[in-house]
Tab-separated table of N, CA and C in Angstrom:
chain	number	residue	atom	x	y	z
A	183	UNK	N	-38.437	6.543	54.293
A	183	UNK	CA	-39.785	6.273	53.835
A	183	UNK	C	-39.890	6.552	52.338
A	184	UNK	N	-39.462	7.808	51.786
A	184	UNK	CA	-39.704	8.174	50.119
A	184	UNK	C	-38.851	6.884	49.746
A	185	UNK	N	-37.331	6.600	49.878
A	185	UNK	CA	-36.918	5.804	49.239
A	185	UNK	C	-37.938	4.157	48.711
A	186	UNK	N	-38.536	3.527	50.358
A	186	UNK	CA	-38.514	2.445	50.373
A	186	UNK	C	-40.306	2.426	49.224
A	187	UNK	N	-41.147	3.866	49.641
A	187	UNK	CA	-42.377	3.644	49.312
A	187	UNK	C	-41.778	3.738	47.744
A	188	UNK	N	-40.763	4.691	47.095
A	188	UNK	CA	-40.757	5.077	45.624
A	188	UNK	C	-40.329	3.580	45.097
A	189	UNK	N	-39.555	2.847	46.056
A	189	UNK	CA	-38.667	1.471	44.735
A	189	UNK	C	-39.376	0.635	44.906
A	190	UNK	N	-40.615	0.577	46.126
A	190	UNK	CA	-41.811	-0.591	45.848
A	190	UNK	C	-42.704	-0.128	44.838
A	191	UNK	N	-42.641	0.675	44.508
A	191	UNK	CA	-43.887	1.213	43.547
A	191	UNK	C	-43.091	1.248	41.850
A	192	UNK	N	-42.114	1.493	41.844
A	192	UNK	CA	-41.441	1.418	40.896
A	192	UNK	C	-41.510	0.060	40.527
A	193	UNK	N	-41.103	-0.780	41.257
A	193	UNK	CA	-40.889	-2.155	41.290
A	193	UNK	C	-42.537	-2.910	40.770
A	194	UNK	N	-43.107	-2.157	41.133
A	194	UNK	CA	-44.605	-2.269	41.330
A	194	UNK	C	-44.896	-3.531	41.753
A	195	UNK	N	-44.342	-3.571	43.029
A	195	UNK	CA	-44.992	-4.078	44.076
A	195	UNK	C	-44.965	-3.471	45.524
A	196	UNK	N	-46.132	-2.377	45.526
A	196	UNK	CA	-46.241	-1.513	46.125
A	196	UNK	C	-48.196	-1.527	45.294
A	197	UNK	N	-49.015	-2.254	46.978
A	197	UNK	CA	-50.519	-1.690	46.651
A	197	UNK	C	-51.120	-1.110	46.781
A	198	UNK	N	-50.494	-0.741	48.480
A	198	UNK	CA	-51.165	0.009	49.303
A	198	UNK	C	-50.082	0.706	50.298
A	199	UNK	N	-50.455	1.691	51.283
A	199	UNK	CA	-49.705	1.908	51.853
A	199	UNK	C	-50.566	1.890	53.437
A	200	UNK	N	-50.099	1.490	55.007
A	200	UNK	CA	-51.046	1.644	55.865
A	200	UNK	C	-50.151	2.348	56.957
A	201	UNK	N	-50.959	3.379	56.920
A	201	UNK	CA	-50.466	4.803	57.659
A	201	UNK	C	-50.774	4.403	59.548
A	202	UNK	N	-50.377	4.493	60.367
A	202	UNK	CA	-50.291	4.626	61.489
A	202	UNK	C	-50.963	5.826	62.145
A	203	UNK	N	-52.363	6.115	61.651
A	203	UNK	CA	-53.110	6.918	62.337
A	203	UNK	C	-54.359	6.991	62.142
A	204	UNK	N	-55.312	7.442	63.281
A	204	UNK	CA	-56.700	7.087	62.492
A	204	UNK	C	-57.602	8.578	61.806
A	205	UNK	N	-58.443	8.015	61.654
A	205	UNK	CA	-59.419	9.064	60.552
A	205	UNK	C	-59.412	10.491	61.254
A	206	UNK	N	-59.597	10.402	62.961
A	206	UNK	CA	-59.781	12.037	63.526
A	206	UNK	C	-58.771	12.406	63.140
A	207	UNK	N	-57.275	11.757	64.221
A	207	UNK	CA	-55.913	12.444	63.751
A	207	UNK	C	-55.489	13.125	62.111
A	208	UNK	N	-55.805	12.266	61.595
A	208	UNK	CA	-55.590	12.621	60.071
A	208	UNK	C	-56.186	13.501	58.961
A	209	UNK	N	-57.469	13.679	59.771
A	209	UNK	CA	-58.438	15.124	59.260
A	209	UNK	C	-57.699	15.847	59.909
A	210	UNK	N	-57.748	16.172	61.494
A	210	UNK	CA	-56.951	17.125	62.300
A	210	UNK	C	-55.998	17.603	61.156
A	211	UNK	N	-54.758	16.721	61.111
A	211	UNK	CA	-53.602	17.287	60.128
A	211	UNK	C	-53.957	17.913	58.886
A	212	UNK	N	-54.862	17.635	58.234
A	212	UNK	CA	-55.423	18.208	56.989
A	212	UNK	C	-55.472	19.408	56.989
A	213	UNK	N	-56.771	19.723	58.303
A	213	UNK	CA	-56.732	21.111	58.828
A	213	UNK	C	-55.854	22.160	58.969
A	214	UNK	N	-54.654	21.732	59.303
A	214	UNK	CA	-53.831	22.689	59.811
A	214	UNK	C	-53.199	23.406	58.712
A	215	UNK	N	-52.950	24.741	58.959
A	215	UNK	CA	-52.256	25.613	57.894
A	215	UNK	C	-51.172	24.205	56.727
A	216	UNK	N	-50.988	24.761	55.893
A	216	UNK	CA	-49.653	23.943	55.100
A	216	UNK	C	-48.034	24.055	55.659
A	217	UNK	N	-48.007	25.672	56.187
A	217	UNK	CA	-46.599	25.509	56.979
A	217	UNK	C	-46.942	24.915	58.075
A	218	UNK	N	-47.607	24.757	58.975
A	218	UNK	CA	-48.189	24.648	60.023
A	218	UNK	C	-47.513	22.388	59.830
A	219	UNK	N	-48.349	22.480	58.831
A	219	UNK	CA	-47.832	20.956	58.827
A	219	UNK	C	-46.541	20.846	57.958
A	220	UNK	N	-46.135	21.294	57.392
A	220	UNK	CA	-44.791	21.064	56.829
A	220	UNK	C	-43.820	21.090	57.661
A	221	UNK	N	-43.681	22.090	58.813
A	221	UNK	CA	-42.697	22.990	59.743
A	221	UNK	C	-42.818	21.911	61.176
A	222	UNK	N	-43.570	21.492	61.347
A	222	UNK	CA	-43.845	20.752	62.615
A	222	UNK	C	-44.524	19.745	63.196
A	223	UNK	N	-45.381	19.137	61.887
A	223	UNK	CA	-46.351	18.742	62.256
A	223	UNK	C	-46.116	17.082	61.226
A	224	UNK	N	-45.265	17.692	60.731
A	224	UNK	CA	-44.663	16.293	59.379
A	224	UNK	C	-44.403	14.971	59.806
A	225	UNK	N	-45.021	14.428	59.557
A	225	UNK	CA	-43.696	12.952	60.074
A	225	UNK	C	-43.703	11.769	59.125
A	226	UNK	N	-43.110	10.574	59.175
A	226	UNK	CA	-42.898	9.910	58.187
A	226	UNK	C	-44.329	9.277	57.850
A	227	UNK	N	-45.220	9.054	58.216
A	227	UNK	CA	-46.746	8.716	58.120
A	227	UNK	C	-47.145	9.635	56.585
A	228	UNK	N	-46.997	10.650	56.749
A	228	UNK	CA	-47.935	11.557	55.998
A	228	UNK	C	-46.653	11.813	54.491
A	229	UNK	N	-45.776	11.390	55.011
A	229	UNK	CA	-44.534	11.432	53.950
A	229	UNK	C	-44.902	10.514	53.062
A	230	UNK	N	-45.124	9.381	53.756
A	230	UNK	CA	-45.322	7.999	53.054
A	230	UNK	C	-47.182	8.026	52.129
A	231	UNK	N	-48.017	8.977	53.126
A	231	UNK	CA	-49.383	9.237	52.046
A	231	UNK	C	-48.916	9.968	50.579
A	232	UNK	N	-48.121	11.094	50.860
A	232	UNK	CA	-47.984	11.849	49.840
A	232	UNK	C	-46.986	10.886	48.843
A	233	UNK	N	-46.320	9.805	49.306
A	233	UNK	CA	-45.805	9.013	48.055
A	233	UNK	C	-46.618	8.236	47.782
A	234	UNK	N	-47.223	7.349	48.789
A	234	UNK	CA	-48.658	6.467	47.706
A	234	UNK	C	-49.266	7.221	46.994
A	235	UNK	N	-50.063	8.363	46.936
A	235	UNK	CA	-50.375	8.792	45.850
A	235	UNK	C	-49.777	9.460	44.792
A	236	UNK	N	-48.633	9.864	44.890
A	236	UNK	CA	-48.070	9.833	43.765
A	236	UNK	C	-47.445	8.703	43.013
A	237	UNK	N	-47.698	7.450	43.769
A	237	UNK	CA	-47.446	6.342	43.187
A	237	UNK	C	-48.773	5.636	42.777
A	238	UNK	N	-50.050	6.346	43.048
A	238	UNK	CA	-51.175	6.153	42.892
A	238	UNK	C	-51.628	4.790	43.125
A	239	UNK	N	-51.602	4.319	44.487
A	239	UNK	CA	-51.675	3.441	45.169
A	239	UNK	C	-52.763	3.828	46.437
A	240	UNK	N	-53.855	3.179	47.161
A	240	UNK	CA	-54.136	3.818	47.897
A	240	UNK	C	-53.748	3.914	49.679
A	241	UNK	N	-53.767	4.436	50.175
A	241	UNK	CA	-53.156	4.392	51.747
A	241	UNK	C	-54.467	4.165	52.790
A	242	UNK	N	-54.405	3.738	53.648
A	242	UNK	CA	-55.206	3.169	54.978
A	242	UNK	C	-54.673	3.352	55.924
A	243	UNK	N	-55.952	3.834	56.948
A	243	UNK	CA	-55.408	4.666	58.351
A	243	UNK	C	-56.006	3.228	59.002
A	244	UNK	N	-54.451	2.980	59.679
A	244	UNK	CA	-54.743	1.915	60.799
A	244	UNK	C	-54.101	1.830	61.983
A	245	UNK	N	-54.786	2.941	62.710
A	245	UNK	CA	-54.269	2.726	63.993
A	245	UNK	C	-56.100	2.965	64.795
A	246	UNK	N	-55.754	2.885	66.164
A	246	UNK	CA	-56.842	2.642	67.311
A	246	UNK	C	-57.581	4.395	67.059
A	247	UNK	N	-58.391	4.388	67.066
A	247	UNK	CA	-59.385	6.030	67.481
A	247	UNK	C	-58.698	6.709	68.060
A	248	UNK	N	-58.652	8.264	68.364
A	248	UNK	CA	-58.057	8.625	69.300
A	248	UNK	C	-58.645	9.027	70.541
A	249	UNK	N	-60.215	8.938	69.852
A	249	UNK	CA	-61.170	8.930	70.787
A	249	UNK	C	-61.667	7.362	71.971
A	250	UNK	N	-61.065	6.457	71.272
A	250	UNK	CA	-61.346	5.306	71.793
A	250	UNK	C	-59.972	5.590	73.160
A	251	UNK	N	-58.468	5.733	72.519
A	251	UNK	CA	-57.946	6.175	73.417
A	251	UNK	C	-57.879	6.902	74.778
A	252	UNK	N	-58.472	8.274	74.217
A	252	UNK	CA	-58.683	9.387	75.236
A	252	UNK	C	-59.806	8.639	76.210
A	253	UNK	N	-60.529	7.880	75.649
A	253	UNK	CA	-61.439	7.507	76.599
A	253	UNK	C	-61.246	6.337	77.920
A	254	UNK	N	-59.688	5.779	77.489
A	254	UNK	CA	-58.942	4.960	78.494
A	254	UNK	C	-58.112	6.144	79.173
A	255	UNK	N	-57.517	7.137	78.651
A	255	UNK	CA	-56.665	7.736	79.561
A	255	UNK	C	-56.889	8.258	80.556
A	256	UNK	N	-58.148	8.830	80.314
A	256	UNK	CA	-58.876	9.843	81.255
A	256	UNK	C	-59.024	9.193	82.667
A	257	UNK	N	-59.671	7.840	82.988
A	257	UNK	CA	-60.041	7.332	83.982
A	257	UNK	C	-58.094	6.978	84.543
A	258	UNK	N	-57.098	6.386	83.807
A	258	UNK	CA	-56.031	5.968	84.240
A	258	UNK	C	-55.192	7.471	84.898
A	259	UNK	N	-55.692	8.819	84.144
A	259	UNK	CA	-54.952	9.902	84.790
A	259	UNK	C	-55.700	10.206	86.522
A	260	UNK	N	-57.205	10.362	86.201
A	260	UNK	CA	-57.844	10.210	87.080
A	260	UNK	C	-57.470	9.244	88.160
A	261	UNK	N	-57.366	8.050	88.016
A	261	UNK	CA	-56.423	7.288	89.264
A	261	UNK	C	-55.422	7.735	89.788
A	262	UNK	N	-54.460	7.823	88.622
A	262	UNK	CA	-52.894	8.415	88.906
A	262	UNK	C	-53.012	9.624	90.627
A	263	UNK	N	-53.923	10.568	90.228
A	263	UNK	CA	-54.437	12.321	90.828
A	263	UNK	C	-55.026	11.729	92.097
A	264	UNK	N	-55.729	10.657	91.939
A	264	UNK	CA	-56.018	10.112	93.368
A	264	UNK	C	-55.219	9.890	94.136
A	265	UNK	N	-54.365	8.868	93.487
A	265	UNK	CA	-53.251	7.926	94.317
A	265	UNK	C	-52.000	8.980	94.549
A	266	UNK	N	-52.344	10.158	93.810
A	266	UNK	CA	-51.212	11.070	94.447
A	266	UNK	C	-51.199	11.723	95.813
A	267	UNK	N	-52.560	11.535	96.455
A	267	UNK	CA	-53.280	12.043	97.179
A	267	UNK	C	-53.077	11.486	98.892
A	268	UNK	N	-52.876	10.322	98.920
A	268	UNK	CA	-52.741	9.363	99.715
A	268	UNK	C	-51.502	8.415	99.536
A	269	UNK	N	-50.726	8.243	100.837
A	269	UNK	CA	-49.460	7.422	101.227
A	269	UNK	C	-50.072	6.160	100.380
A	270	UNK	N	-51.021	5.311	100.493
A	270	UNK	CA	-51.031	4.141	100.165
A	270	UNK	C	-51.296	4.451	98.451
A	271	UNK	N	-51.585	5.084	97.882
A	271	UNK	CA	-51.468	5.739	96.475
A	271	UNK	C	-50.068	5.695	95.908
A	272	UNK	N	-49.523	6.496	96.851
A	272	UNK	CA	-47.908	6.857	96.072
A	272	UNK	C	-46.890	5.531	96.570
A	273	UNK	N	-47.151	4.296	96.943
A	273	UNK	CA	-47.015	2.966	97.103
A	273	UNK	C	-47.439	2.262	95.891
A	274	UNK	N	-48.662	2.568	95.210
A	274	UNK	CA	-48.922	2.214	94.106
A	274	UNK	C	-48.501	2.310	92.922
A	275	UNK	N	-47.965	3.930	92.965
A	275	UNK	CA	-47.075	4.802	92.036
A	275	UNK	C	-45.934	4.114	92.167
A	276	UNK	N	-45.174	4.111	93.229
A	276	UNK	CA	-43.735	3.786	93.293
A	276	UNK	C	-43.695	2.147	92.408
A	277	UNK	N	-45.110	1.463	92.760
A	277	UNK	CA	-44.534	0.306	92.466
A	277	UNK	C	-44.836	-0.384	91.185
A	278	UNK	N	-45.746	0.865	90.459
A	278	UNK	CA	-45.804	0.903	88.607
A	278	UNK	C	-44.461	1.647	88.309
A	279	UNK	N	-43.631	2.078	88.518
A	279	UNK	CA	-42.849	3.034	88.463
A	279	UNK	C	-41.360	1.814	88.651
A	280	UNK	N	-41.918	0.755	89.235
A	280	UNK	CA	-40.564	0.202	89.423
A	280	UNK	C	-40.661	-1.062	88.312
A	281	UNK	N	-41.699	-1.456	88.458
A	281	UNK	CA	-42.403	-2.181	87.349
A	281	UNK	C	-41.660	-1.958	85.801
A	282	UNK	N	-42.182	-0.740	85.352
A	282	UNK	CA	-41.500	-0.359	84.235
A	282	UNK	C	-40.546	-0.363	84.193
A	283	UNK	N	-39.634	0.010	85.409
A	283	UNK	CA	-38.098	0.320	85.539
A	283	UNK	C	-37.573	-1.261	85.006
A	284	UNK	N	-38.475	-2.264	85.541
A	284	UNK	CA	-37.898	-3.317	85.902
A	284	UNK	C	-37.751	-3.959	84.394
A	285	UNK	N	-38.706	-3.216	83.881
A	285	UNK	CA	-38.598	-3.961	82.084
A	285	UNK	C	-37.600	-3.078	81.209
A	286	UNK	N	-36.901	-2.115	81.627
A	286	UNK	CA	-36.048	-1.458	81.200
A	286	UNK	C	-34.475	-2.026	81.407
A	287	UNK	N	-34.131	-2.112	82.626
A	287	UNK	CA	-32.988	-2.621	83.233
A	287	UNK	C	-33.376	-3.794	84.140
A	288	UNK	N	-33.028	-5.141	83.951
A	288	UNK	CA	-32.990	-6.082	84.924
A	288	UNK	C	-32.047	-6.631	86.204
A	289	UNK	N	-31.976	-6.417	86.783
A	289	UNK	CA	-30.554	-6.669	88.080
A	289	UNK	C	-30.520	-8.357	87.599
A	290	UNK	N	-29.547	-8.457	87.383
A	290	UNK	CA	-28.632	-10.317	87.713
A	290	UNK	C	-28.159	-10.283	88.854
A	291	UNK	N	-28.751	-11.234	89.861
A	291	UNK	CA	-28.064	-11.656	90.828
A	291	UNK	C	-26.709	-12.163	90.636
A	292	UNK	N	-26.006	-12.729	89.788
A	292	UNK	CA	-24.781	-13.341	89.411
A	292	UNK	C	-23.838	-11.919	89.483
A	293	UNK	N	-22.847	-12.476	90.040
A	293	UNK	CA	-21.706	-11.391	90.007
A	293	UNK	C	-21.149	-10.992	88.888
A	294	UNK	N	-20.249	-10.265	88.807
A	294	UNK	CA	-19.929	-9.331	87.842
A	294	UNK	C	-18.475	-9.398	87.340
A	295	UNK	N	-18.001	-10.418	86.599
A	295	UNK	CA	-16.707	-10.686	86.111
A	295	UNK	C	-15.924	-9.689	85.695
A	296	UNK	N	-16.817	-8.911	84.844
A	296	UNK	CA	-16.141	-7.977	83.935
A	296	UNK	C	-15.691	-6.333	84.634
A	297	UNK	N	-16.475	-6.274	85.881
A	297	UNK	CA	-15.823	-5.256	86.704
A	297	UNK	C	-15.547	-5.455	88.167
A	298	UNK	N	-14.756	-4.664	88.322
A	298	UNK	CA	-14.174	-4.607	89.935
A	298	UNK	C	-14.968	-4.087	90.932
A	299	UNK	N	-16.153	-3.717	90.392
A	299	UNK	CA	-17.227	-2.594	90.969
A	299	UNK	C	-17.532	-3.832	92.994
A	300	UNK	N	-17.802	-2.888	93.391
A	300	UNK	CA	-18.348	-3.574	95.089
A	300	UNK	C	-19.455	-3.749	95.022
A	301	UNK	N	-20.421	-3.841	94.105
A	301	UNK	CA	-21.613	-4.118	94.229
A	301	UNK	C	-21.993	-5.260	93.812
A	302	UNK	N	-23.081	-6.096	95.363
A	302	UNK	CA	-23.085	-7.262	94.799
A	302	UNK	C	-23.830	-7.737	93.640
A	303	UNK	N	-24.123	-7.249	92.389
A	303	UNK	CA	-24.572	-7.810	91.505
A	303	UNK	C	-24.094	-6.804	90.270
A	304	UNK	N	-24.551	-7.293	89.061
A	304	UNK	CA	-24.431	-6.327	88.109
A	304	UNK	C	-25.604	-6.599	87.085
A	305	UNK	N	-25.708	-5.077	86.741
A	305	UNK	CA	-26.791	-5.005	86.126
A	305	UNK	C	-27.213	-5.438	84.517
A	306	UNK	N	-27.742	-6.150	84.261
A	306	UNK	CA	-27.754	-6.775	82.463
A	306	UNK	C	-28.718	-5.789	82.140
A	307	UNK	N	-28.356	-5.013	80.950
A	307	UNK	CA	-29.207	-4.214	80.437
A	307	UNK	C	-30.060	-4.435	79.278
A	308	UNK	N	-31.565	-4.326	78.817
A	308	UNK	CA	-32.040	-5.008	77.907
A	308	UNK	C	-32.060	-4.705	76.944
A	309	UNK	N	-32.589	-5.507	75.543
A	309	UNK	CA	-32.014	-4.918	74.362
A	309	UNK	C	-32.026	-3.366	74.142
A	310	UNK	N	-31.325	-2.799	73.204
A	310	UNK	CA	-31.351	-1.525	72.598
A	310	UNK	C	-32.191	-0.890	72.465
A	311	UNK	N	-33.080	-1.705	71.842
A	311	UNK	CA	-34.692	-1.010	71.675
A	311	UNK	C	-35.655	-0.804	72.558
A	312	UNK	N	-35.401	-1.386	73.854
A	312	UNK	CA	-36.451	-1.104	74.997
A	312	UNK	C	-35.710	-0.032	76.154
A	313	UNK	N	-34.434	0.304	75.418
A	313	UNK	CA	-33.928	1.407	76.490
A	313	UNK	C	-34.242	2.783	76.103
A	314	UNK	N	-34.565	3.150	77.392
A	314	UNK	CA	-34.437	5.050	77.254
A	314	UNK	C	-33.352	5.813	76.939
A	315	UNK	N	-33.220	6.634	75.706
A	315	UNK	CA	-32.116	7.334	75.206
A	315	UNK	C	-32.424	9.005	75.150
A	316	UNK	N	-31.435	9.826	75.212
A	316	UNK	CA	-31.513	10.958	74.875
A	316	UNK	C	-32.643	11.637	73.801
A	317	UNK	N	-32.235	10.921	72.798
A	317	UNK	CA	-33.079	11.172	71.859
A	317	UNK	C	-34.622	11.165	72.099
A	318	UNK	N	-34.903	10.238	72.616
A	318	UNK	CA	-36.645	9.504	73.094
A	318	UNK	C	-37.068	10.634	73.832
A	319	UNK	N	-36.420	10.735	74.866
A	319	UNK	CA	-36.788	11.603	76.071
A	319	UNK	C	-36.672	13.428	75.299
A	320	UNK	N	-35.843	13.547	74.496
A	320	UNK	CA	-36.206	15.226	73.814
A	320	UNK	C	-36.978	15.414	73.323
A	321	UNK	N	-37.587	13.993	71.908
A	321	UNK	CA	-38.460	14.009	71.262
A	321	UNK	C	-40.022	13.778	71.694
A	322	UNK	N	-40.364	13.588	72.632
A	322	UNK	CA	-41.216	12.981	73.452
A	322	UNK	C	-42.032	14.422	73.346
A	323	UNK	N	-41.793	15.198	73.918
A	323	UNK	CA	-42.770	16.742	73.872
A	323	UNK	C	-43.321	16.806	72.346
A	324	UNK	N	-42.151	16.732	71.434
A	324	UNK	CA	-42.481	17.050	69.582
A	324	UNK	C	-44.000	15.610	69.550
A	325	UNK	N	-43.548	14.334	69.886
A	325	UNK	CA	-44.163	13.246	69.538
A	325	UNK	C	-45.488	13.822	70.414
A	326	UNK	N	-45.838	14.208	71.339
A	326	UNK	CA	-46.872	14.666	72.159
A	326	UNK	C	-47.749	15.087	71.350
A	327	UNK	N	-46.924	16.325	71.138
A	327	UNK	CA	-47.773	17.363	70.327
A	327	UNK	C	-48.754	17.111	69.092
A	328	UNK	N	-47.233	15.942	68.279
A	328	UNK	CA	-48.166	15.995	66.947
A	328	UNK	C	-48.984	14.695	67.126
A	329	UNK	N	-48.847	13.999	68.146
A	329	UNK	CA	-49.883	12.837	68.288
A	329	UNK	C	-51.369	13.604	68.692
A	330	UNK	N	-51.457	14.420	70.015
A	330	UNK	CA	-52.223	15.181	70.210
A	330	UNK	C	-53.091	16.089	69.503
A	331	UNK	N	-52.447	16.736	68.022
A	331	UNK	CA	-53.489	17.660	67.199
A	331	UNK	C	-53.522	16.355	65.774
């Protein structure tokens, strides 16, 4: 982020910069102690504010409310707590659950040239970027957090 925001601005073509968060989130961060956000709370968003203005350019928060958000989650967790509740619920679960799976890894019916494996099909896996990695799944608590305050 410093590199790409400093050689557009150098270059001066660099006008603006548009940050990936909205006005609550971004007061929130303000708030917080300075180690508090330096130590944990940093991410390339707020990296990239502190170079637009030192490139004295201005930056724009553009992402969704977080209040507009919270106000979809609530009713979708609320379902979730229901449907945990009842057999025909956790049918529902299983079958958002496979859903997603299904946009992650796709089964090919076509056999499998390239291995000896006994299973009748083999699995085509989808691009790089829509798979679950180590990384995603550690960072996911950190990304929680600082999405959350």
């Amino acid at each position: 982020v410093v590199e790409t925001v400093d050689k557009l601005a150098e270059e001066r073509r660099l006008s603006s910069v548009v940050i990936e968060s909205c006005p609550t989130r971004y007061g929130n961060w303000k708030k917080q102690p300075a180690l508090w956000r330096r130590a944990i709370m940093m991410s390339e968003m707020q990296i990239a504010v502190e170079r637009a203005k030192l490139a004295g350019v201005e930056y724009v928060l553009g992402d969704q409310r977080i209040e507009e958000i919270g106000a979809k989650i609530v009713p979708v967790c609320l379902e979730t707590l229901k449907d945990m509740c009842t057999p025909s619920g956790w049918v529902r679960c299983w079958v958002d659950i496979a859903r997603a799976t299904e946009k992650i890894v796709r089964p090919s019916l076509a056999p499998s040239s390239a291995s000896s494996s006994s299973l009748p099909w083999a699995f085509s896996v989808a691009p790089r970027s829509t798979q679950l990695d180590a990384a995603l799944i550690v960072g996911a608590p950190v990304a929680i957090l600082r999405y959350s305050l």
